[in-house]
Coordinates of C-alpha atoms in Angstrom, one line a residue:
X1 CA -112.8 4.5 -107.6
X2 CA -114.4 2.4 -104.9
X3 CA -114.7 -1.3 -104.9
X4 CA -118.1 -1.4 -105.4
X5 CA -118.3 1.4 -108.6
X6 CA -115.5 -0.8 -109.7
X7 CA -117.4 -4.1 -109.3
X8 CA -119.9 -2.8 -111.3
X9 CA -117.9 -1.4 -114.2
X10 CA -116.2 -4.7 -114.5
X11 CA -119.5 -6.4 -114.6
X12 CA -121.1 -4.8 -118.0
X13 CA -118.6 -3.8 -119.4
X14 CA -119.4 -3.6 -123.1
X15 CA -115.6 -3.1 -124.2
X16 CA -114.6 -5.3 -127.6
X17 CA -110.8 -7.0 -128.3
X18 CA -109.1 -4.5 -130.1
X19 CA -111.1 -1.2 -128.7
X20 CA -109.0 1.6 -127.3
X21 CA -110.0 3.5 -124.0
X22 CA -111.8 6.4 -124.6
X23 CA -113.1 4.7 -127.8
X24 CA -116.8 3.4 -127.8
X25 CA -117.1 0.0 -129.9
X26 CA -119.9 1.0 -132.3
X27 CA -123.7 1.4 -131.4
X28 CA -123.8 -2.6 -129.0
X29 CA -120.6 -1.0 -127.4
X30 CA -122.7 2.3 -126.4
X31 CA -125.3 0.3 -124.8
X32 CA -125.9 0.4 -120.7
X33 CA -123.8 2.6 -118.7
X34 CA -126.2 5.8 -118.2
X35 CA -126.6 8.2 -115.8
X36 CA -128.8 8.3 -112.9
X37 CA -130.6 12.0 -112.3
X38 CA -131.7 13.4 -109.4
X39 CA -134.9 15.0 -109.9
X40 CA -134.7 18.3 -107.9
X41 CA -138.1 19.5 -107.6
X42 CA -139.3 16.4 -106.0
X43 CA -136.3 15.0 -104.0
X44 CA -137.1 18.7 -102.4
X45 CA -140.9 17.8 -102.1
X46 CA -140.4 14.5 -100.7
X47 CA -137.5 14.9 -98.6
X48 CA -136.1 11.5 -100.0
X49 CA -133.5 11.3 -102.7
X50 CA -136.1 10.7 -106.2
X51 CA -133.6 9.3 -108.5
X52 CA -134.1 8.4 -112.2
X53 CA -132.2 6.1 -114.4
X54 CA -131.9 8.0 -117.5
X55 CA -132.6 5.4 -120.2
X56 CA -134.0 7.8 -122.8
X57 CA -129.9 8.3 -123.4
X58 CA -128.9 4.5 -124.4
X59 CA -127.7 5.3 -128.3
X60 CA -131.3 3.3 -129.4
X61 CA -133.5 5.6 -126.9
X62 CA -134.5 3.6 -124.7
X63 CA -134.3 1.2 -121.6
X64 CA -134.8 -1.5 -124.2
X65 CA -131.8 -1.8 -125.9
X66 CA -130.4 -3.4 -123.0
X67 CA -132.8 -6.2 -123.5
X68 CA -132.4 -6.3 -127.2
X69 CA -128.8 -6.8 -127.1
X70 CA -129.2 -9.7 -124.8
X71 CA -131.8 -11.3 -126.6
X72 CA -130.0 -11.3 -129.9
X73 CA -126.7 -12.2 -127.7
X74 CA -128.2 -15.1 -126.6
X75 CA -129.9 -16.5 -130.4
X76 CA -126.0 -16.2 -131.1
X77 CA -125.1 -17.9 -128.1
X78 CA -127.1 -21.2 -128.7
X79 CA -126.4 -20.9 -132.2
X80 CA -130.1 -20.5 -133.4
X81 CA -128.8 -17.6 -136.1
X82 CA -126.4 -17.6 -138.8
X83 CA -124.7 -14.3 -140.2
X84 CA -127.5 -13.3 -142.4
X85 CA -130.3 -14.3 -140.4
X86 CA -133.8 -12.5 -139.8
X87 CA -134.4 -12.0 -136.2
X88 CA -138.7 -11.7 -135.5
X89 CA -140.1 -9.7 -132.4
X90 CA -143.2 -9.1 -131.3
X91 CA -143.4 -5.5 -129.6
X92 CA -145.2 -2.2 -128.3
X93 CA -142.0 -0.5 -129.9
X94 CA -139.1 0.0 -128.4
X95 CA -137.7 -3.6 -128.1
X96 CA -138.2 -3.3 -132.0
X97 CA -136.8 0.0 -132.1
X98 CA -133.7 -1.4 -130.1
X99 CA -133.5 -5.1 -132.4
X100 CA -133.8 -2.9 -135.2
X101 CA -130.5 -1.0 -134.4
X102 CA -128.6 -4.2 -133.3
X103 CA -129.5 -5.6 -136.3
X104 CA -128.4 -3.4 -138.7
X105 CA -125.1 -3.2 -136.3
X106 CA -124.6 -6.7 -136.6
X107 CA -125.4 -7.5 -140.3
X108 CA -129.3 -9.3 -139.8
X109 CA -132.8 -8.9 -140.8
X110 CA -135.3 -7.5 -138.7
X111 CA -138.8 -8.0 -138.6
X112 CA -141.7 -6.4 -136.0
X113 CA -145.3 -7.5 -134.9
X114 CA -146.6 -4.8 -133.0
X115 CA -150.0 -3.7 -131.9
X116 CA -151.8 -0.8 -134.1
X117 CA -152.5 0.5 -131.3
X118 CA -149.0 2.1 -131.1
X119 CA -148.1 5.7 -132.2
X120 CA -146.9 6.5 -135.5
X121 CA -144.0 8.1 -134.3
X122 CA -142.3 4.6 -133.6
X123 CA -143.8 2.6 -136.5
X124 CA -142.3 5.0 -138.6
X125 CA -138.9 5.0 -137.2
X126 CA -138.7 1.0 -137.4
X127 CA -139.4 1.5 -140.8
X128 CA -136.7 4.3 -141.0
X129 CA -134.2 1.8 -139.3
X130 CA -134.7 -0.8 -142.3
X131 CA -137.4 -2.9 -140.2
X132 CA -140.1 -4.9 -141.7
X133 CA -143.1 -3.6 -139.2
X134 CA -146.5 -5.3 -139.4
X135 CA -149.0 -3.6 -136.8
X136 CA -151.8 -5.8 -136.1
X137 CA -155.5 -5.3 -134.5
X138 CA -154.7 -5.9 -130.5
X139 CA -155.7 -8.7 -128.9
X140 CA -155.4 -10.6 -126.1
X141 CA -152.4 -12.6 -125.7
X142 CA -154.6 -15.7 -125.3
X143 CA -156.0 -15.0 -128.9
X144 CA -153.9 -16.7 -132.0
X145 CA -153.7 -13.6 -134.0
X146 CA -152.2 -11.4 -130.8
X147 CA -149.0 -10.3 -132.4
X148 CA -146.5 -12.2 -129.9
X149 CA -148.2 -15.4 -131.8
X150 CA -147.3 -14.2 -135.3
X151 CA -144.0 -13.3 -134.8
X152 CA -143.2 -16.6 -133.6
X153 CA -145.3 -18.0 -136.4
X154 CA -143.6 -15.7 -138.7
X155 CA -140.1 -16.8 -137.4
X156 CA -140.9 -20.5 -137.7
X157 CA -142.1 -19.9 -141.5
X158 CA -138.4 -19.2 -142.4
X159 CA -135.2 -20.3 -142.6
X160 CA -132.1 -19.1 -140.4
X161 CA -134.5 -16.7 -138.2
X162 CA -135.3 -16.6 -134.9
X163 CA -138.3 -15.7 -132.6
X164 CA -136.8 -13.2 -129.7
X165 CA -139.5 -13.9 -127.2
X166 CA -138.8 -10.7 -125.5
X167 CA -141.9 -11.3 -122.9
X168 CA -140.7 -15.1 -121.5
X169 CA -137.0 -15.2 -123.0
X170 CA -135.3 -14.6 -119.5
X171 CA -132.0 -12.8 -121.4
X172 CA -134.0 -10.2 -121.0
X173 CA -134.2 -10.5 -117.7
X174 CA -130.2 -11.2 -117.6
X175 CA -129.7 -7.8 -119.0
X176 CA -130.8 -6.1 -115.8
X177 CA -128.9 -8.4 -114.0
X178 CA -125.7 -8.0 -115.9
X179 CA -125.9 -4.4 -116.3
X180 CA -128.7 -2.2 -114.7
X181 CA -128.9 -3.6 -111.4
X182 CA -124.8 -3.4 -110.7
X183 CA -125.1 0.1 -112.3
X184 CA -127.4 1.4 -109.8
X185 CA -125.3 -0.4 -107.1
X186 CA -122.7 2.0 -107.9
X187 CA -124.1 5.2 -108.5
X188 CA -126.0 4.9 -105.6
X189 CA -122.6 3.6 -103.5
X190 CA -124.7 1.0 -102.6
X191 CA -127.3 3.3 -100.4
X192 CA -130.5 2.5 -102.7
X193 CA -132.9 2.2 -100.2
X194 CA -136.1 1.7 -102.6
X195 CA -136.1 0.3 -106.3
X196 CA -140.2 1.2 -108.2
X197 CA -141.1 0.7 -112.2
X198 CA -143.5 -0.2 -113.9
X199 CA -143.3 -3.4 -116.1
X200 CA -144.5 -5.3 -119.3
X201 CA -142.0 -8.2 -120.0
X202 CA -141.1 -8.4 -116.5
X203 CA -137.4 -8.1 -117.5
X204 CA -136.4 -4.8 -116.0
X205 CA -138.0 -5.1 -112.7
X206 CA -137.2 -8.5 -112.5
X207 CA -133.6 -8.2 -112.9
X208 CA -132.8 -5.3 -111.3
X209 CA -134.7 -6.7 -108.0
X210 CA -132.9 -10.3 -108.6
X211 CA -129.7 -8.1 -107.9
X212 CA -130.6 -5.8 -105.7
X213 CA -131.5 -8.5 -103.6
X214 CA -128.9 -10.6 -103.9
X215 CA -127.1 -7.4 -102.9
X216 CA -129.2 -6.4 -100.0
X217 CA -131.3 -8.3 -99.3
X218 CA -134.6 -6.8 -97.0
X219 CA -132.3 -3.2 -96.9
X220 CA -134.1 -2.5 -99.7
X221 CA -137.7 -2.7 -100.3
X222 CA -139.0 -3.3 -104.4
X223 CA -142.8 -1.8 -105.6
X224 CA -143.8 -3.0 -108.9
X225 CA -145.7 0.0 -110.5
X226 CA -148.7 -0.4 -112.4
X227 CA -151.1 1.5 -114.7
X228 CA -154.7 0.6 -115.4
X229 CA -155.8 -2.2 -117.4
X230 CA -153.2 -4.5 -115.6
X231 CA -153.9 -7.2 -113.2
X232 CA -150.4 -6.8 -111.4
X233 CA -151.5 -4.5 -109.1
X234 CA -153.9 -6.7 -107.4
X235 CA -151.6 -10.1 -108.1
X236 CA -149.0 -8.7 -105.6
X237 CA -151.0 -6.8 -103.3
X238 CA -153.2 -10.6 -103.2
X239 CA -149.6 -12.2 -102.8
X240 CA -150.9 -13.9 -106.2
X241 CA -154.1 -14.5 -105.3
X242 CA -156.0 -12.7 -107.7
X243 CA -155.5 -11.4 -111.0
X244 CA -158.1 -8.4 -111.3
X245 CA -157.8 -5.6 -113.8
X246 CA -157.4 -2.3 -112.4
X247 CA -159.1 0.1 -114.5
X248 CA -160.0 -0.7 -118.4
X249 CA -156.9 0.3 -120.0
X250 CA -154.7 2.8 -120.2
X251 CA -152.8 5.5 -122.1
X252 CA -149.0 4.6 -121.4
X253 CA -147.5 2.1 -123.8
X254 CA -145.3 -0.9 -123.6
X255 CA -146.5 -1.5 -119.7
X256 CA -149.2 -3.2 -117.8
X257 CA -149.7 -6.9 -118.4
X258 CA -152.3 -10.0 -118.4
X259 CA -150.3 -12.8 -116.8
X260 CA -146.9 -12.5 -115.2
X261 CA -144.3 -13.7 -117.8
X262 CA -141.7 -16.1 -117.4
X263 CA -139.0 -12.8 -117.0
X264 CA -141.3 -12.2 -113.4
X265 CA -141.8 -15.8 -112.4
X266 CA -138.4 -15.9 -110.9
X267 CA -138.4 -13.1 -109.0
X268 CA -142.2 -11.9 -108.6
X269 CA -141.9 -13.4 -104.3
X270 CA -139.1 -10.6 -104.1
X271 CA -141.4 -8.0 -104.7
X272 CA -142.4 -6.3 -101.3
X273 CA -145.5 -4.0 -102.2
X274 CA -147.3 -2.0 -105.2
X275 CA -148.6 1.1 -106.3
X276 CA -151.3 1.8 -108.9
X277 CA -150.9 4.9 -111.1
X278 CA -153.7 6.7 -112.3
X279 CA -153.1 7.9 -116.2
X280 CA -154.1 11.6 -114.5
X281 CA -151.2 11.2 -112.5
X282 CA -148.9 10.2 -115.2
X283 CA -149.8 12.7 -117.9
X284 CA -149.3 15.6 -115.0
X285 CA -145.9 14.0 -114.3
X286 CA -145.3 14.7 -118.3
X287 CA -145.6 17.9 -117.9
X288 CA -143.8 18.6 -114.3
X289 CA -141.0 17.0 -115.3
X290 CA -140.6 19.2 -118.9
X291 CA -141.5 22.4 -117.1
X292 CA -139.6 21.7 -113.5
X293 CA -136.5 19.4 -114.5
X294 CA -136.0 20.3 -118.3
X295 CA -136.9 16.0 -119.0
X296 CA -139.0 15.4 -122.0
X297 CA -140.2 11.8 -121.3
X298 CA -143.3 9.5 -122.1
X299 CA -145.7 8.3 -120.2
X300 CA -144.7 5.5 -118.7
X301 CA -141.3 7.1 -117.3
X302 CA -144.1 10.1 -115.9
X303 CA -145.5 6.7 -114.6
X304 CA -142.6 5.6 -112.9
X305 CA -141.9 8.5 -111.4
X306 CA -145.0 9.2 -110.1
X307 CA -144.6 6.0 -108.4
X308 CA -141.2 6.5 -107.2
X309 CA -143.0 9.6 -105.2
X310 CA -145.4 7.0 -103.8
X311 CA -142.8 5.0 -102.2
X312 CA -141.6 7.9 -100.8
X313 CA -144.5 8.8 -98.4
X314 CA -144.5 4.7 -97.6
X315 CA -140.7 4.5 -96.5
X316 CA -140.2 8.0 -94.7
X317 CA -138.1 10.5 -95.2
X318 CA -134.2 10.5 -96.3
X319 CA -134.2 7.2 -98.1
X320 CA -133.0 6.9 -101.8
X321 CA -135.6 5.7 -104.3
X322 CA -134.1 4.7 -107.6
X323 CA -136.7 4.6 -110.8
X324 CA -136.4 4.2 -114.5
X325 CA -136.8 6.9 -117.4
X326 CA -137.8 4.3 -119.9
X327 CA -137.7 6.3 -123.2
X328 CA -138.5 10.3 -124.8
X329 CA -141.5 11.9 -124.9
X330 CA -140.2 12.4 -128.8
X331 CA -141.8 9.1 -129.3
X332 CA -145.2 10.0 -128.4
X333 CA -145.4 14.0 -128.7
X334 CA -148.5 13.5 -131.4
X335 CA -150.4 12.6 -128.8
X336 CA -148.9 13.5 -125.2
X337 CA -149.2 17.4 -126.5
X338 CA -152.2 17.3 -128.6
X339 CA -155.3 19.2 -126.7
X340 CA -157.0 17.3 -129.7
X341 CA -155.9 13.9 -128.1
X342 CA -155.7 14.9 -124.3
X343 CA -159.5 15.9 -124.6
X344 CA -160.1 12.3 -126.3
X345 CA -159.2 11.1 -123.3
X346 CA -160.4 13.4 -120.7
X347 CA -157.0 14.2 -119.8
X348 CA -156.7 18.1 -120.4
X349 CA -158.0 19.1 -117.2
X350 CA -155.5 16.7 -115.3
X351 CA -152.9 19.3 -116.6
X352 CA -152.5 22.3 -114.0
X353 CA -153.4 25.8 -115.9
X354 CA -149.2 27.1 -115.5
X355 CA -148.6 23.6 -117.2
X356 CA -151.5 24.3 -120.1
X357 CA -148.6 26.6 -122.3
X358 CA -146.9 23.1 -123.2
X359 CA -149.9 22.2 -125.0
X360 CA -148.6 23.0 -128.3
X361 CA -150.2 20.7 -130.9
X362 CA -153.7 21.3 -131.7

């Protein structure tokens, strides 16, 4: 193994006193570690190595469980929980979905404020994972009753519980620094040329380009990737500057953002460039990647990958773009392969005819 695969081993790994080799510590143990694809069809198209971090197979589901681990890590850190404690999040899903499995691994409560703007599919697995879930109207985060606000409020209503913070806590940031960033490192053999995702707490693009960088340096070049309804676009191609929405919303989950968190602060100058992703783009991605790589994802990993093709065409030919395949497509198949829903939102057409078959739910 070389020096810098082993480096990188050494740095996240998850292994617990009294574990054997071989032997996964429980679900917190199975955490990090997963594989990174390359997608055929378009490292063939692009004539650049399109490479995908497959977090859809972290034991929670998503690229999220990273960051809930840390978070809940660092409550136990400080000591702001007790064994027996209620930990309170406020989230589009998956950070819940994640807290809800590492609490249940490590003996807490877990409560979720999430927007009701979410699919069922994911309120009804919290629920299924022994989570208190409220979903609340969705409102701007500079409005009291936007469901970051009642969490904490929620939180500081009882005793031995804690508010996770997942947007401006920066262990979520430390998760991608500790763990994703030196696990690209390796896989790549340090030849990552181009890192791309999209983001909503920050923490993922952050700390993945905090390393990278640290690593690298300008040898590798970071695009933040952005839907519409998020002002990020325009805040890094202004070199902050402005803060205009692109577009009036859109329908990935769990990405685009208002502000830039604390997670980004840090490491939002790092960022070299952006790309903005049309939601036509991303639902055709959906369906490429089912029908061309055999990948069910959602729509923000379509996103991501959409946008890794972007960087692509901007730094040439026979680099290595790394991107992130945040979570399944399981989680949203209600709507991402309803006509009924697609034609809501004038998205049917964006689907080529010999992609139409995958269409399945009325």
């Amino acid at each position: 193994m070389n020096t810098l695969r082993l480096a990188a081993r050494r740095a996240y790994s998850t292994v617990q006193p009294g574990s054997r080799p071989g032997i996964t510590n429980g679900f917190v143990g199975a955490i990090g570690n997963t594989p990174l694809l390359r997608l055929n069809r378009l490292s063939q198209e692009t004539g650049s190595e399109i490479l995908a971090k497959a977090e859809f197979m972290n034991p929670g589901g998503s690229v999220k469980d990273r960051a809930a681990l840390f978070v809940v890590k660092n409550a136990e850190e400080k000591g702001l929980i007790k064994p027996g404690g209620t930990i309170v999040e406020g989230t589009a899903g998956n950070t819940g979905i994640g807290l809800a499995h590492v609490c249940r691994a490590k003996g807490y409560k877990c409560v979720i404020y999430m927007p009701n703007t979410q699919s069922q599919e994911k309120i009804d697995l919290l629920r299924m994972l022994g989570a208190e879930v409220y979903p609340v109207p969705a409102v701007a985060f500079d409005n009291p009753e936007n469901y970051n606000h009642q969490a904490r409020r929620h939180a500081e209503s009882l005793d031995n519980a804690v508010w996770t913070n997942q947007f401006d806590n920066i262990a979520n940031r430390r998760a991608h620094i500790e763990t994703t960033g030196p696990e690209i490192m390796a896989q790549t053999d340090g030849k990552v040329d181009a890192f791309t995702c999209a983001t909503g707490t920050g923490g993922t693009l952050a700390g993945i380009t905090r390393y990278l960088k640290d690593q690298k340096g300008d040898d590798v070049k970071i695009f933040l990737a952005d839907p519409p309804g998020s002002v990020l676009y325009s805040y890094i191609k202004s070199k902050g500057k402005s803060m205009e929405r692109q577009g009036a919303g859109s329908i990935t989950e769990g990405i685009g953002q208002g502000r830039v968190t604390d997670n980004l602060a840090p490491d939002v100058e790092l960022i070299d460039d952006a790309v903005h992703i049309p939601d036509e783009e991303s639902i055709k991605m959906v369906y490429r990647l089912l029908d061309e790589e055999g990948i069910y994802v959602g729509a923000s990993s379509a996103l991501n990958v959409v946008a890794a093709v972007e960087v692509a065409k901007k730094v040439g030919q026979g680099k290595t773009i790394v991107t992130m395949l945040c979570d399944g497509a399981y989680r949203y198949q209600s709507r991402l392969f309803s006509r009924t829903w697609l034609e809501s939102k004038n998205l049917a057409t964006a689907i080529p005819d010999h992609l139409q078959k995958y269409i399945v739910l009325p």
